[in-house]
Short mmCIF file of C-alpha atoms in Angstrom, two decimals:
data_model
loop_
_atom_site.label_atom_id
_atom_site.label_comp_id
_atom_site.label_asym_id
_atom_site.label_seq_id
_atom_site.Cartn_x
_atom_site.Cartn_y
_atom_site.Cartn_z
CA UNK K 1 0.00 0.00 0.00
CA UNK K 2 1.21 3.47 -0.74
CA UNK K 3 -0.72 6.50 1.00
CA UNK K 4 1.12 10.14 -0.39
CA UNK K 5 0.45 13.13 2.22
CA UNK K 6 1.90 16.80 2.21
CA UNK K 7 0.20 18.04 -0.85
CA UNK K 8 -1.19 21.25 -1.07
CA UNK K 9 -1.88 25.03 -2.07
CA UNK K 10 1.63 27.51 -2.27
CA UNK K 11 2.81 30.75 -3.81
CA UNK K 12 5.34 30.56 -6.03
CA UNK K 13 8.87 29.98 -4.66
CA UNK K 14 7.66 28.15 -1.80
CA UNK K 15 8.75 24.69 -0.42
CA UNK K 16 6.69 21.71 -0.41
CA UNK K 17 7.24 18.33 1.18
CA UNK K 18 5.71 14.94 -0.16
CA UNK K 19 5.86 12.01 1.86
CA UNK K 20 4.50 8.50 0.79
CA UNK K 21 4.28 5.51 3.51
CA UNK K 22 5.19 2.96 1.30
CA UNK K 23 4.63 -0.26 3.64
CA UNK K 24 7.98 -2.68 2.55
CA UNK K 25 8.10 -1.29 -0.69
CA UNK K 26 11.38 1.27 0.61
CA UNK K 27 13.05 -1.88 1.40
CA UNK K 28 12.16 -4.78 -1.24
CA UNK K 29 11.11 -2.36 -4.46
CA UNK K 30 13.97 -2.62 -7.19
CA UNK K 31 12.51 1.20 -7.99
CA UNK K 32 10.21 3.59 -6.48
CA UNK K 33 9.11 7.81 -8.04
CA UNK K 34 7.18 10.15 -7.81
CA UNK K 35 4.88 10.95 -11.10
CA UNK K 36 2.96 13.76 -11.65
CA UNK K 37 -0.46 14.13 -13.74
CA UNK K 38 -1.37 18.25 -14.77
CA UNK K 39 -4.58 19.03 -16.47
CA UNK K 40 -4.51 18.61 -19.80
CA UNK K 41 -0.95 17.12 -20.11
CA UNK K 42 0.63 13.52 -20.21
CA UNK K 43 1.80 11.91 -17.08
CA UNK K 44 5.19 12.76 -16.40
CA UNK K 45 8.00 10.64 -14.45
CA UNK K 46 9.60 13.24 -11.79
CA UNK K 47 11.62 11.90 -9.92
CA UNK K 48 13.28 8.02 -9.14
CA UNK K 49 14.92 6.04 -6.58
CA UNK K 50 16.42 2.76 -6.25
CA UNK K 51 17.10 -0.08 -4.14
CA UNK K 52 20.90 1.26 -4.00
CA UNK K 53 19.82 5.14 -3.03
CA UNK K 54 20.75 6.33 -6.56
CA UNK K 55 18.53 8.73 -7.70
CA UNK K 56 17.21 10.60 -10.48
CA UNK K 57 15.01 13.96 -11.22
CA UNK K 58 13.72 15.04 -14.56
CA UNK K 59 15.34 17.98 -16.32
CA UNK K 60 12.48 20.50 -15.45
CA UNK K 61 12.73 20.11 -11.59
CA UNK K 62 16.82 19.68 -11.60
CA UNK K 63 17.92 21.37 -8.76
CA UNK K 64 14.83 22.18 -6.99
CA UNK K 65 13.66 18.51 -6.07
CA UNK K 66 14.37 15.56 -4.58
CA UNK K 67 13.73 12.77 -3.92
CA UNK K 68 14.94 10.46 -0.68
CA UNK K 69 13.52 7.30 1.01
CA UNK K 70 14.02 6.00 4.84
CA UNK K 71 13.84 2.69 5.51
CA UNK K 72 13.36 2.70 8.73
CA UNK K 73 10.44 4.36 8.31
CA UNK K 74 9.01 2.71 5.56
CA UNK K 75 8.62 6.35 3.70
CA UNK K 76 9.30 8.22 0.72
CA UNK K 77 9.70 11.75 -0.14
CA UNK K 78 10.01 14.43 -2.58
CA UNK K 79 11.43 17.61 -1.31
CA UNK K 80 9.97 20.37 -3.68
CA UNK K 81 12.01 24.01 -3.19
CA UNK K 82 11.12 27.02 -5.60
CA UNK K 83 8.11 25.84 -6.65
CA UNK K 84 6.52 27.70 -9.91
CA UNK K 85 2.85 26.96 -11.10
CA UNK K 86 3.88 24.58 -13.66
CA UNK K 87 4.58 22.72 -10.97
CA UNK K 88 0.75 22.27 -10.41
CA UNK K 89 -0.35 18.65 -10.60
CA UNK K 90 -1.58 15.41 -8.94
CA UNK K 91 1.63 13.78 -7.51
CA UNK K 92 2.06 10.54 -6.97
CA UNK K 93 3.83 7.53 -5.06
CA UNK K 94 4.95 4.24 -7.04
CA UNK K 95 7.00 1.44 -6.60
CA UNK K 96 7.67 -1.85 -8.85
CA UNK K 97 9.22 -5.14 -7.79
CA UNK K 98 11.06 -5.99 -10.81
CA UNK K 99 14.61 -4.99 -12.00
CA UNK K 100 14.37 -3.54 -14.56
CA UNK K 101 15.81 0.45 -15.61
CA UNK K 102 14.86 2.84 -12.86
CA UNK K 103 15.91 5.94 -14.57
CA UNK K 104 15.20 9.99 -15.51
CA UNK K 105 11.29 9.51 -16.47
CA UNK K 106 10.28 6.43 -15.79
CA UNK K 107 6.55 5.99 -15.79
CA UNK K 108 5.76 2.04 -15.74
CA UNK K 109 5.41 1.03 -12.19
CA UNK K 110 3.00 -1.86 -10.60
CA UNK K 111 2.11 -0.41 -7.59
CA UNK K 112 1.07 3.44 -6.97
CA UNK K 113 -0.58 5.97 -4.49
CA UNK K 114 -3.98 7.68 -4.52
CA UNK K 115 -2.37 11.07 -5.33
CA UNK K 116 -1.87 14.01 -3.58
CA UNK K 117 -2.72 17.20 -5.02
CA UNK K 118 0.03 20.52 -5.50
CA UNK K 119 -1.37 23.67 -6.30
CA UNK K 120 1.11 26.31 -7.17
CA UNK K 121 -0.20 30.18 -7.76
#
């Protein structure tokens, strides 16, 4: 089960942080991200982790996210800094099981969150 929390509504510039209890998945998933789905657009791979810690961030949040897991406390996250309003979107939680490339964009995952919703003005 993944359950995202920390969405919400923020002025431009602000700071955001998403958090995802992931149940095992920080532990056993070969690769977990955060997505994102804006109105009217494609769904778009943000941000990636893997079972080793290495991680990766799409071009158009470089610098002002990322994206960390604990363990111990079964959680991900996706620290958001200088937010703009194109940042606006449904974000969401994912994890998959299988080894396979856990890079910049991925969007194929098995298992994913409910969404939590970023509003950026």
């Amino acid at each position: 089960q993944l359950v995202e929390s920390g969405g919400g509504s923020v002025q431009a510039g602000g700071s955001l942080r998403l958090s995802c209890a992931a149940s095992q998945y920080t532990s056993s998933a070969y690769c977990m991200g955060w997505l994102r789905l804006a109105a009217g657009k494609e769904r778009e791979g943000v941000a990636t982790i893997d079972r080793h810690g290495i991680t990766t961030v799409v071009d158009s949040v470089k610098g002002r996210f990322t994206i960390s897991k604990d363990n111990t406390k079964n959680t991900l996250y996706l620290q958001m800094n200088s937010l703009k309003p194109e940042d606006t979107a449904m974000y969401y939680c994912a994890a998959d099981l299988r080894i396979q490339w856990c890079g910049q964009g991925r969007r194929d995952f098995g298992y994913w969150g409910q969404g939590t919703q970023v509003t950026v003005s």
